[in-house]
CSV table of C-alpha atoms (C1' of nucleotides) in Angstrom, one decimal:
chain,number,residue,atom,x,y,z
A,1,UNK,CA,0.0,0.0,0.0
A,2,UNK,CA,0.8,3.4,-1.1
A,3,UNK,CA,1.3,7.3,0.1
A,4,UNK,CA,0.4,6.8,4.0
A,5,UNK,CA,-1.4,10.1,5.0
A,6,UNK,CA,-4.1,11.2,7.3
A,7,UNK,CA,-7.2,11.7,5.4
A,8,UNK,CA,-9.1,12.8,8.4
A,9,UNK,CA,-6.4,15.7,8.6
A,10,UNK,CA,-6.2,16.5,5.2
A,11,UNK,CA,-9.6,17.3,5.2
A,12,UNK,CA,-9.3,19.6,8.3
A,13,UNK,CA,-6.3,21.4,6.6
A,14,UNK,CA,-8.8,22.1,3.6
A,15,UNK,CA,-11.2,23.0,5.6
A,16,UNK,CA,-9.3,25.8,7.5
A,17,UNK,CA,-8.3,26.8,3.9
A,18,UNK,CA,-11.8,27.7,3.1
A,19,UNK,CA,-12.5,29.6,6.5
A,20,UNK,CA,-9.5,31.6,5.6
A,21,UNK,CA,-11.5,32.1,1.7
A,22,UNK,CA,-14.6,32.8,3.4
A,23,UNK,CA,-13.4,35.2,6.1
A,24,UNK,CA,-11.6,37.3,3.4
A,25,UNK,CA,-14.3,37.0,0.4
A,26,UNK,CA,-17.4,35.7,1.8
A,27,UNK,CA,-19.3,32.7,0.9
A,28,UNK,CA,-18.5,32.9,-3.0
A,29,UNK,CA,-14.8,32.1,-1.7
A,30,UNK,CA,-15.4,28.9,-1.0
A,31,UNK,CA,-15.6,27.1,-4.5
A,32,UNK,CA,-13.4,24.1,-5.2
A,33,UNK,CA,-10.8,25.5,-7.3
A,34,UNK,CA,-10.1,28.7,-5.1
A,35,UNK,CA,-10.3,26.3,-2.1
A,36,UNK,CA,-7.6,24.2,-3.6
A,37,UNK,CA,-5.5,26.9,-4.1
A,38,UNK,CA,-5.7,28.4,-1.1
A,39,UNK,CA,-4.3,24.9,0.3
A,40,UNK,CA,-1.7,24.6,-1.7
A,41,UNK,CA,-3.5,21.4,-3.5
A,42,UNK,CA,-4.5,20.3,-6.9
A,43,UNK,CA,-8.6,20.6,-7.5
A,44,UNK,CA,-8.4,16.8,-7.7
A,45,UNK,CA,-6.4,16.5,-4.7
A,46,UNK,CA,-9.3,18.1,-3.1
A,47,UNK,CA,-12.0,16.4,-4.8
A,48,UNK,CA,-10.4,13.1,-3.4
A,49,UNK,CA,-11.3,13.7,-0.2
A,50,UNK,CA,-14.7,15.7,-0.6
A,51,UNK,CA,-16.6,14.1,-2.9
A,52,UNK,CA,-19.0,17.2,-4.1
A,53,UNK,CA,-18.9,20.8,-3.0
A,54,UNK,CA,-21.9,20.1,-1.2
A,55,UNK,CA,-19.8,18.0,0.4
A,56,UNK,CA,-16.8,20.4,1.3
A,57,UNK,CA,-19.5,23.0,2.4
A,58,UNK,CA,-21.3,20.4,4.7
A,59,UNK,CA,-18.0,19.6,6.0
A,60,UNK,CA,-17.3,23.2,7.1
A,61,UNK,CA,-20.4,23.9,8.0
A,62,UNK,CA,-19.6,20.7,10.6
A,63,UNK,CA,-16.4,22.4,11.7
A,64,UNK,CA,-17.9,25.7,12.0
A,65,UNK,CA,-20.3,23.8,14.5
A,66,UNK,CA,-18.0,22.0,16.3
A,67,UNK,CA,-15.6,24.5,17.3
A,68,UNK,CA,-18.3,26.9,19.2
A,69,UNK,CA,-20.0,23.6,20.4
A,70,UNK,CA,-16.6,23.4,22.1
A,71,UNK,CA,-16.0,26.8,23.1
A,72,UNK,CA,-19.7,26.6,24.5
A,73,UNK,CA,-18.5,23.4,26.4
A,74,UNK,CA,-15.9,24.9,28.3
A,75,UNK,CA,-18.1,26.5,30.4
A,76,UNK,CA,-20.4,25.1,33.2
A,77,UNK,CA,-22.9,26.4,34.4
A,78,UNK,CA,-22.6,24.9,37.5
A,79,UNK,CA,-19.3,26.7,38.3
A,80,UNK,CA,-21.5,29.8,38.7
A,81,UNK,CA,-24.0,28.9,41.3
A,82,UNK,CA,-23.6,31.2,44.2
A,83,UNK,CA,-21.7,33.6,42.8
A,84,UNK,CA,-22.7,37.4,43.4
A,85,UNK,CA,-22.1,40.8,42.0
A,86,UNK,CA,-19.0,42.0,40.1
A,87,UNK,CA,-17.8,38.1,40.6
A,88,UNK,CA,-21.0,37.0,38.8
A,89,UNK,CA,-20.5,39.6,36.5
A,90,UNK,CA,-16.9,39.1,35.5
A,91,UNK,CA,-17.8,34.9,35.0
A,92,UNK,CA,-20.6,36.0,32.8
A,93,UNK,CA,-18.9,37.8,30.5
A,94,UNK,CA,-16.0,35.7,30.2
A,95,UNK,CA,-18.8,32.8,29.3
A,96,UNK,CA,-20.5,35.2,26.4
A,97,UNK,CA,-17.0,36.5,25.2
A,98,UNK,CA,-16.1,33.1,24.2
A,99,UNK,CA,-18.6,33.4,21.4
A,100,UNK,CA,-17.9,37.3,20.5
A,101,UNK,CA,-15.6,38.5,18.2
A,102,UNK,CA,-13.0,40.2,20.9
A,103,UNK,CA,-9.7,38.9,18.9
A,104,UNK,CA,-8.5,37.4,15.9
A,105,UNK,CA,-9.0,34.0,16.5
A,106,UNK,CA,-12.8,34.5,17.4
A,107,UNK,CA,-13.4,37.4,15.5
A,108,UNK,CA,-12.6,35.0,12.5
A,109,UNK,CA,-15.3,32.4,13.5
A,110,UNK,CA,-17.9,34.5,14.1
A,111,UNK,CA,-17.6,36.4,10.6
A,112,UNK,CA,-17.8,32.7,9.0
A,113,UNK,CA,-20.7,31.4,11.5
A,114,UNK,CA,-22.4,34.6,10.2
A,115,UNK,CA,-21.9,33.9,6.8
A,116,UNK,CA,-23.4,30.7,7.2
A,117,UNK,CA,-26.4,32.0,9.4
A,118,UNK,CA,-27.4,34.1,6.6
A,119,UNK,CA,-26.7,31.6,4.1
A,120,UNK,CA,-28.5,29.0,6.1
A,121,UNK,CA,-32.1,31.2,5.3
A,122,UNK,CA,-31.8,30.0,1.6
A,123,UNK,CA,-29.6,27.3,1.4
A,124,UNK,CA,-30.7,24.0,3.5
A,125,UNK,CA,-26.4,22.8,3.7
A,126,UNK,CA,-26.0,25.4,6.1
A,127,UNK,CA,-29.0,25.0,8.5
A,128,UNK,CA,-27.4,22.5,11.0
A,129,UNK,CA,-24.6,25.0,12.3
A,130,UNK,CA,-27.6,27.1,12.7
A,131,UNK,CA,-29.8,25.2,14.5
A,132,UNK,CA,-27.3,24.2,17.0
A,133,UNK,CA,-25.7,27.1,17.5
A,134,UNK,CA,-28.9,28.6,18.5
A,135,UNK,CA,-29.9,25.8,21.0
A,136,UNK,CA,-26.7,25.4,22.6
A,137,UNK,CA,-26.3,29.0,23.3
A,138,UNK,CA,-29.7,29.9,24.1
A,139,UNK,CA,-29.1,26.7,26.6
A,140,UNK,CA,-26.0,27.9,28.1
A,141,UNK,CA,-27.2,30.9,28.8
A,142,UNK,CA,-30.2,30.1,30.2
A,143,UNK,CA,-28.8,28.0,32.8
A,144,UNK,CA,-26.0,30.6,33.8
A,145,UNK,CA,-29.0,32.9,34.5
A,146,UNK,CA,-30.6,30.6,36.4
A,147,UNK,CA,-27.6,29.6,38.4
A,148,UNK,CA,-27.4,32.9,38.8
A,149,UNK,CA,-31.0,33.7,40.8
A,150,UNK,CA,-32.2,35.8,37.2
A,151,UNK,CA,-36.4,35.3,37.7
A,152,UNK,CA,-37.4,35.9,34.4
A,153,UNK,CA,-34.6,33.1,32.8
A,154,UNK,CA,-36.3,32.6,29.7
A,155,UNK,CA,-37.0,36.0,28.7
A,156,UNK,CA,-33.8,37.2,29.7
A,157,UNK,CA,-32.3,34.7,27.8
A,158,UNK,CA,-34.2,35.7,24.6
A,159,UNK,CA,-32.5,39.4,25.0
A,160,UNK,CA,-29.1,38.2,26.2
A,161,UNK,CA,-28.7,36.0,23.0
A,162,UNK,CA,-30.2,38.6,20.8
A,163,UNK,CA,-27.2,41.2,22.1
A,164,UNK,CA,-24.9,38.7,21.3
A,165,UNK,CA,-26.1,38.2,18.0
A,166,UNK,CA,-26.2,42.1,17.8
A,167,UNK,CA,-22.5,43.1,19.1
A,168,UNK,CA,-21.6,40.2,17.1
A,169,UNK,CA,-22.8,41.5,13.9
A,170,UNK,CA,-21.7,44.9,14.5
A,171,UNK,CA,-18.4,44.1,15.0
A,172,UNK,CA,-18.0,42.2,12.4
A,173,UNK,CA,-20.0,44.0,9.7
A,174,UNK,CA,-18.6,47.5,8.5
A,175,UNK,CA,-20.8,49.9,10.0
A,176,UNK,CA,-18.2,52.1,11.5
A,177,UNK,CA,-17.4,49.3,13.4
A,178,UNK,CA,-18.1,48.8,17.8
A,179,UNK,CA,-15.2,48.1,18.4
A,180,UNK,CA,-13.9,45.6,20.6
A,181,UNK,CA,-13.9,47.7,23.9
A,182,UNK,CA,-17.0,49.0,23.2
A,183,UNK,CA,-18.7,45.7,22.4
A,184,UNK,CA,-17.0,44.3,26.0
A,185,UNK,CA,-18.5,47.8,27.7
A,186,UNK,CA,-21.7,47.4,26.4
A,187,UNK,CA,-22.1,43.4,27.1
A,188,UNK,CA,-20.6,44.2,31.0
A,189,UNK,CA,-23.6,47.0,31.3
A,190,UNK,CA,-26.2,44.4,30.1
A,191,UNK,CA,-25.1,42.1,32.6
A,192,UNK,CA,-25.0,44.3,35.5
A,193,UNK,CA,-28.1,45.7,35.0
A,194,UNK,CA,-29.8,42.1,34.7
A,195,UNK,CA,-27.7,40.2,37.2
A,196,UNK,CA,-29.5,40.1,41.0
A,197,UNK,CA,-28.3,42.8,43.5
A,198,UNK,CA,-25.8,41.2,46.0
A,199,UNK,CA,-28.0,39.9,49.3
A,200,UNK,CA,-26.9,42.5,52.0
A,201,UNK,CA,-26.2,41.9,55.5
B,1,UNK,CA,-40.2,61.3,-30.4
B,2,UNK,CA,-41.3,58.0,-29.3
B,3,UNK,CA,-42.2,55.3,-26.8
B,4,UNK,CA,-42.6,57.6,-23.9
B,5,UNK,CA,-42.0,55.5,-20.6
B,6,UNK,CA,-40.9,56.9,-16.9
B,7,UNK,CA,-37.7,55.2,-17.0
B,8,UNK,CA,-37.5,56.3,-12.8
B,9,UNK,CA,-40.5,54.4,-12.8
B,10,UNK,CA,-38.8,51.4,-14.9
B,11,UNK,CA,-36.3,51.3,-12.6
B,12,UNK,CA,-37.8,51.3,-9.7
B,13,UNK,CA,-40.3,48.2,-11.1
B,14,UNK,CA,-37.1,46.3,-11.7
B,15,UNK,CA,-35.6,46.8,-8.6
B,16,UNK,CA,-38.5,46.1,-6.7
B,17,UNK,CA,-38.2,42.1,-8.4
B,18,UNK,CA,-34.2,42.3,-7.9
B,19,UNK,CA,-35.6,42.8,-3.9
B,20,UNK,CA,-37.8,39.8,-4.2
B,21,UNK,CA,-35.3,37.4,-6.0
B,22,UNK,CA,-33.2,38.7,-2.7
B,23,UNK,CA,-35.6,37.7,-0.1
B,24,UNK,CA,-36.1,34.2,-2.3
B,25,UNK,CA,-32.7,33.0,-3.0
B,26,UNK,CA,-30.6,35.7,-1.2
B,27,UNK,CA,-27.7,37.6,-3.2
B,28,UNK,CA,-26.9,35.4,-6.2
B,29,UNK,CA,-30.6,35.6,-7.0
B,30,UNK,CA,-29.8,39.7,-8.1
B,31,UNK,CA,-28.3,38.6,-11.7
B,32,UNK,CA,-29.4,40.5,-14.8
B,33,UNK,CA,-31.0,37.7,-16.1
B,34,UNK,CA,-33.1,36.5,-13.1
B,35,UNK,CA,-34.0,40.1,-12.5
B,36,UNK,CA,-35.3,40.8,-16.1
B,37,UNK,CA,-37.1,37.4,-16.1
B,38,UNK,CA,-38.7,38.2,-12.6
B,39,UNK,CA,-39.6,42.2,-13.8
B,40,UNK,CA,-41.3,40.2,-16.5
B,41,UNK,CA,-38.3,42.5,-19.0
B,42,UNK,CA,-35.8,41.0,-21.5
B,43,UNK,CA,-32.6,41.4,-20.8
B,44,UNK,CA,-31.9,44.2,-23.2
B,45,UNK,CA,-34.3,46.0,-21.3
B,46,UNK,CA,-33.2,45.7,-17.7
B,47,UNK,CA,-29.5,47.1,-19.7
B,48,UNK,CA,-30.9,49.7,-21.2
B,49,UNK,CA,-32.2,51.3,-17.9
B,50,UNK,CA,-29.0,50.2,-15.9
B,51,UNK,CA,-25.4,50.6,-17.4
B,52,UNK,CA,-24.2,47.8,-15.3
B,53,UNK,CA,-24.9,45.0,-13.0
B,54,UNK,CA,-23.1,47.3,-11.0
B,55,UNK,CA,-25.3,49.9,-11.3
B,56,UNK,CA,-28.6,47.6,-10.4
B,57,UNK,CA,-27.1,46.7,-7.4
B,58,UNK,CA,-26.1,50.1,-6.3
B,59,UNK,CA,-29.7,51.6,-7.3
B,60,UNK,CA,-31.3,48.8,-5.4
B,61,UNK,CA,-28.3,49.5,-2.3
B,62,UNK,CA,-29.8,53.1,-2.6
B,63,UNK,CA,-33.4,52.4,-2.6
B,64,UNK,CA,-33.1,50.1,0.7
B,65,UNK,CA,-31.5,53.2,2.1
B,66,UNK,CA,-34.1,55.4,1.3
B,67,UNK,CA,-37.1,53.0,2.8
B,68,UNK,CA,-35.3,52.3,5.9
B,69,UNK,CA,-34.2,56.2,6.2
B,70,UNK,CA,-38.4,57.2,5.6
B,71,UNK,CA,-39.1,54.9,7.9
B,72,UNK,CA,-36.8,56.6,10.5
B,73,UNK,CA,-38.2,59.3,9.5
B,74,UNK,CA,-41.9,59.0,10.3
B,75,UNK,CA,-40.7,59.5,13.9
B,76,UNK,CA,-39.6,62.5,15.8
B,77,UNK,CA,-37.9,62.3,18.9
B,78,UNK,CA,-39.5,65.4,20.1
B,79,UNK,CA,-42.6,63.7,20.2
B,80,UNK,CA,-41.3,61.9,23.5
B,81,UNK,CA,-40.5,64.4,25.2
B,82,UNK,CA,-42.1,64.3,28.6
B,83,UNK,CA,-43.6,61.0,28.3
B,84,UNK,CA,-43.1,58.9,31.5
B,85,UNK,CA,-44.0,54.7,32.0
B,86,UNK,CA,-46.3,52.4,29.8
B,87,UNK,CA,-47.0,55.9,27.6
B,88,UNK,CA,-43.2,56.2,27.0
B,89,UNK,CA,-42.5,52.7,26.6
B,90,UNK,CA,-45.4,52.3,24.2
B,91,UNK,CA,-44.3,55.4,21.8
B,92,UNK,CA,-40.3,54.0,21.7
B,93,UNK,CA,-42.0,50.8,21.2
B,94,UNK,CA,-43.4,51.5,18.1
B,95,UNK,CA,-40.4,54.1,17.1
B,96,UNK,CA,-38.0,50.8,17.3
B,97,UNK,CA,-40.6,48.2,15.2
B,98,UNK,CA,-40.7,50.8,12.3
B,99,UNK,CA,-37.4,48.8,11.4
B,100,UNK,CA,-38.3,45.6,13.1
B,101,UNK,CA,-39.4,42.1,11.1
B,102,UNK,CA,-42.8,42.6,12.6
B,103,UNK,CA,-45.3,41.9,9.3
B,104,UNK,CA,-44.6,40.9,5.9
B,105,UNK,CA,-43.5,43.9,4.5
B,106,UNK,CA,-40.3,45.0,6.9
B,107,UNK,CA,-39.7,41.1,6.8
B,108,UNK,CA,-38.6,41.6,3.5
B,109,UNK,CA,-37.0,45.0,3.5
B,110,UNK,CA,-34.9,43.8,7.3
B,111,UNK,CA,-34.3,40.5,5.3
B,112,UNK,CA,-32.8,42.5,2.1
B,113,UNK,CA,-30.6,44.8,4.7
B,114,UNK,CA,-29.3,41.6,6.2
B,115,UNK,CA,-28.3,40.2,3.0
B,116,UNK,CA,-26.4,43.5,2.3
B,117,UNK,CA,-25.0,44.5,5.5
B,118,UNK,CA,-23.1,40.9,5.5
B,119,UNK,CA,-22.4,41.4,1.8
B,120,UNK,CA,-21.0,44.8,3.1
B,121,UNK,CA,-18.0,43.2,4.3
B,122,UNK,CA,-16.0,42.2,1.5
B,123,UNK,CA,-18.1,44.1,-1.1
B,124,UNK,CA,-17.6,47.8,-1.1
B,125,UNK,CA,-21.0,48.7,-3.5
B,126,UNK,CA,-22.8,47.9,-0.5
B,127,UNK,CA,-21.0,50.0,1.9
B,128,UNK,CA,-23.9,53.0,2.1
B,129,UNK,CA,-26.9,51.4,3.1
B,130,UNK,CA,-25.0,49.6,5.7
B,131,UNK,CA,-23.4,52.7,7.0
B,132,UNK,CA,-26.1,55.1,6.7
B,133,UNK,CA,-28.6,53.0,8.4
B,134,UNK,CA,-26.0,52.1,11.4
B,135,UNK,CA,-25.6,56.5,11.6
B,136,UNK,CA,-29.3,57.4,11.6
B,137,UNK,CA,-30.6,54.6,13.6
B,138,UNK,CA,-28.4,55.0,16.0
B,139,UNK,CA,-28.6,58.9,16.1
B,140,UNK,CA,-32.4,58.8,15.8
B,141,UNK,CA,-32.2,56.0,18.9
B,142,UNK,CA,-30.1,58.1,21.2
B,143,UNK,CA,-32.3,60.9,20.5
B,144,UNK,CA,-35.1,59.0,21.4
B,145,UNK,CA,-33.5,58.0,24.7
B,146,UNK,CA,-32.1,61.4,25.5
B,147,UNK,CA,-36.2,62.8,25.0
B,148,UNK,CA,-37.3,60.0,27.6
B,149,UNK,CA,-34.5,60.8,29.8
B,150,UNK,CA,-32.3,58.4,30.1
B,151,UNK,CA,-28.8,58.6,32.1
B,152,UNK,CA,-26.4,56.8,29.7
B,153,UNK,CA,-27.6,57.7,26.8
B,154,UNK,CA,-24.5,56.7,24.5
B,155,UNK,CA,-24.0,53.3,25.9
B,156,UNK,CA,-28.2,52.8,26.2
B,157,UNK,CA,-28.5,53.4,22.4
B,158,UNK,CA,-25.0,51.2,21.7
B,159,UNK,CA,-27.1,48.1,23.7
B,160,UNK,CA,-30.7,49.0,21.8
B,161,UNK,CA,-29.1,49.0,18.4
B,162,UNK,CA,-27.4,46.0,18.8
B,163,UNK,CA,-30.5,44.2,20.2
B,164,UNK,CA,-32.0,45.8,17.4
B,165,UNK,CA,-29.8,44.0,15.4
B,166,UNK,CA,-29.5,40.6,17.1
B,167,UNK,CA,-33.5,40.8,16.8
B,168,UNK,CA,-33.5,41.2,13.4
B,169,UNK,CA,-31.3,38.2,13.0
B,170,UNK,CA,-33.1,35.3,15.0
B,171,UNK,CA,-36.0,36.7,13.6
B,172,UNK,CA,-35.3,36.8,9.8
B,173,UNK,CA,-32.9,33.7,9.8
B,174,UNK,CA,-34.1,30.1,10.5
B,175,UNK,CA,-32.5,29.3,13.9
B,176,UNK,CA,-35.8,28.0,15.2
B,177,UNK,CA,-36.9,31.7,15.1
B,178,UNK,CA,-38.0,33.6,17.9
B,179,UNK,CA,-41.5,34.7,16.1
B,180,UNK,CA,-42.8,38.1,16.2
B,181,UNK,CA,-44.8,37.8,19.2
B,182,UNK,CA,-41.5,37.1,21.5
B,183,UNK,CA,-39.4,39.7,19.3
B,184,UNK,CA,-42.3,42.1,20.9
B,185,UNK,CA,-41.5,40.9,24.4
B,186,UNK,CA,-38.3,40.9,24.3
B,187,UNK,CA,-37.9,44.5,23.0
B,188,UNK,CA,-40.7,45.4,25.5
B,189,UNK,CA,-39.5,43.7,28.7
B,190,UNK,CA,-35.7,45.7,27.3
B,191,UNK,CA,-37.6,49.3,26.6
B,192,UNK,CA,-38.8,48.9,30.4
B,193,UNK,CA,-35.6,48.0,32.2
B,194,UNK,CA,-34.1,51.0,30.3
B,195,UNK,CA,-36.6,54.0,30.2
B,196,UNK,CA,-36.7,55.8,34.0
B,197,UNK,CA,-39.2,55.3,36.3
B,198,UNK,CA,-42.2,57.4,36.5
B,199,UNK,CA,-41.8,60.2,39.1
B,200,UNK,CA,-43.8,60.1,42.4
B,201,UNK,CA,-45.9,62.8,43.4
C,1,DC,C1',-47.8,58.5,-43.9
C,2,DC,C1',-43.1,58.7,-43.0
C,3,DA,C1',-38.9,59.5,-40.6
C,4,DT,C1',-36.8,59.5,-36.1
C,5,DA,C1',-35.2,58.3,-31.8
C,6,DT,C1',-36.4,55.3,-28.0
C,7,DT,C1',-37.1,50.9,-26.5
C,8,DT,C1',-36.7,45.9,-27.0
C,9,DA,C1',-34.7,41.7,-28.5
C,10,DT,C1',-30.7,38.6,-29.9
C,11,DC,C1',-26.2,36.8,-30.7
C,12,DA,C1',-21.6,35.9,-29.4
C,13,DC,C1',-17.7,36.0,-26.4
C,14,DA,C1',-14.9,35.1,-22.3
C,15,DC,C1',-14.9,33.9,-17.6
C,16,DC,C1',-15.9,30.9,-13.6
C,17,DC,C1',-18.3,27.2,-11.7
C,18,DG,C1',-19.2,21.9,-10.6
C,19,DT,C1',-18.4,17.5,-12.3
C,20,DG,C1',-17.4,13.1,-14.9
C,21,DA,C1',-13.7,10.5,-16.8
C,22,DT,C1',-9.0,9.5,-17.4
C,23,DA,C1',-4.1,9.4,-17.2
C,24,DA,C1',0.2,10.1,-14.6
C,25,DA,C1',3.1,9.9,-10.4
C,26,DC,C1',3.9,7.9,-6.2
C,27,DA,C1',5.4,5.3,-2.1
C,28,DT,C1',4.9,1.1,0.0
C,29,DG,C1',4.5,-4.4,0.5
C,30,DG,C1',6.2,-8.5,-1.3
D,1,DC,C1',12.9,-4.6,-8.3
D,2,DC,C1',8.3,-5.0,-9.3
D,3,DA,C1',3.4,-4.9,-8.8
D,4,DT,C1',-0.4,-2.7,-6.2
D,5,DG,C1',-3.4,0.6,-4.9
D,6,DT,C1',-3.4,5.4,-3.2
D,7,DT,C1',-2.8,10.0,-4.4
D,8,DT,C1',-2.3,13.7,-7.7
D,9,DA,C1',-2.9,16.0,-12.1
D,10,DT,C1',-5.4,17.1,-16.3
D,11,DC,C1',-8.9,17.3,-20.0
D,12,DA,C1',-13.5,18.2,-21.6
D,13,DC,C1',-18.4,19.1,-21.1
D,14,DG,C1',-22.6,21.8,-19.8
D,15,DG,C1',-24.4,25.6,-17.3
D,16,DG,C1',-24.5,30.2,-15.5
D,17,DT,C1',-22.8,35.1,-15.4
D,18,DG,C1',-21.5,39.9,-17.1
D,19,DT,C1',-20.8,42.4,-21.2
D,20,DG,C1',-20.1,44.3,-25.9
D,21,DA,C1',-22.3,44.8,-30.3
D,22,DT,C1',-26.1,44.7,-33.3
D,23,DA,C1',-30.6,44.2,-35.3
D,24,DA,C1',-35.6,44.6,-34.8
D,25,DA,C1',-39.8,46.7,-33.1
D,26,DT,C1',-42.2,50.5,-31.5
D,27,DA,C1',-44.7,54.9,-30.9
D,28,DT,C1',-44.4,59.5,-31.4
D,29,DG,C1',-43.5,64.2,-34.1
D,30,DG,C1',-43.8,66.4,-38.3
DNA sequence: CCATATTTATCACACCCGTGATAAACATGG
DNA sequence: CCATGTTTATCACGGGTGTGATAAATATGG
């Protein structure tokens, strides 16, 4: 047997080579033969490992998935039960600024998850990464709220997500731009003013 | 001469089928022929009116502009002034759902601004709608706010237009979709926590 | 009625796309 | 060293797009 070499890892590598496409030309970036360049392959190289384009796109669209699945999972909820003023505050915000766009790394997975989002409203490939984004975070934060003593959890989990989304797209998006100390300002504002008042005495 | 036709007119009836190939099959739906075939125009026809496929997209870039700046428009923030509690929170109310996803109609128009907002970012002809609407709501917001007497009234409006905008998204896009009767809540229940309370005696 | 300028309709070209099919290069196992 | 099956590279086709150029149809003004 030939040419020993990790498919599985291959495929990640062009993967990453379409987020980098995507990031800096949108969605119409990610076609096979700009994808292949971009990795430094052959357009059949590529094809050998994705069978179709649908098949590439799904496959990112998996990634894209993944990754804030994971970034989601590094937080439990149950780490903030008890907690109380700034102390709530400050675990809070580090939980939702694992999801916003506050440096290069993140700021890069967001502008592709948005891509997709939108793309996802007429184009079934992309609906997964949607759906589960939606329900994990809307999940997460729900139960940080609760472990947090919020009464109205669902609703202010409705308008917590929805800010997200918000200082997520206005980062992102070119219209003069939050900025990332304004984004963090306004998100630590949102949650002291929804967080409990500490329990005196 | 002959054949006389409003070509403003023409323009604006080709447009107005580039905006519903838009909300159908989102950006790549704008080309010069689905456009012509959905105005119910030849080809030659949809060029004659616009020099380029440039020049489409930036007229129908313009004309989402215009809409979403007279819909700002309709409302004066001088209007609020003096208006305390469920009166106050009633007028922003229906300030804010002028550009909300609330019927049919501003469904379509906040689903076309998505589409271009995102396309913003790595295509420069869509640039003005994206920044013009970010400028005027956000000024006609803080306006609003400063007429109902809000303390922070920079940071307020930075957290109402982004849950503006974080609105707009879960609503328009399929992420199980919050549904325009929780989009109403959830701006409500914000619009309460924000205004001032009403002044005793 | 006819001439004129506007409006409409076509054709052809080059580019990019996804895809099927096929041939070459390659490193390993015997 | 050779044979095997993996990996890479290339060609060709049909479809879609924007665009330039050109011909036809049309309704008005004289």
């Amino acid at each position: 047997m030939p040419a020993r070499i990790d498919a599985q890892q291959r495929r990640q590598h062009v993967v990453e080579a379409a987020f980098r496409l995507v990031v800096a030309q949108g969605l119409e970036g990610m076609s096979l033969r700009k994808v292949a360049a971009e990795a430094g392959l052959n357009i059949g190289s590529v094809r050998h490992y994705f069978d179709d384009h649908h098949d590439l796109v799904a496959a990112a669209v998996r990634e894209t998935g993944d990754r804030m699945g994971r970034r989601l999972a590094r937080h439990t909820p149950e780490t903030l039960v008890g907690l109380q003023g700034e102390a709530a505050v400050d675990a809070l915000q580090a939980l939702v600024e694992e999801v916003l766009p506050v440096d290069d790394a993140r700021c890069a997975e967001t502008t592709v998850l948005l891509e997709f989002m939108v793309a996802a409203r007429t184009k079934p490939v992309f609906r997964p990464v949607t759906e589960q984004m939606a329900a994990d975070l809307h999940q997460l934060v729900a139960d940080a709220l609760d472990a947090l003593g919020v009464a109205d959890v669902h609703g202010e989990a409705d308008r917590l997500t929805a800010l997200i989304g918000g200082l997520t797209i206005d980062t992102v998006t070119p219209h003069g731009s939050l900025g990332v100390d304004r984004l963090r300002a306004t998100l630590r504002a949102h949650l002291r003013a929804v967080l409990p008042p500490v329990l005196e005495g």
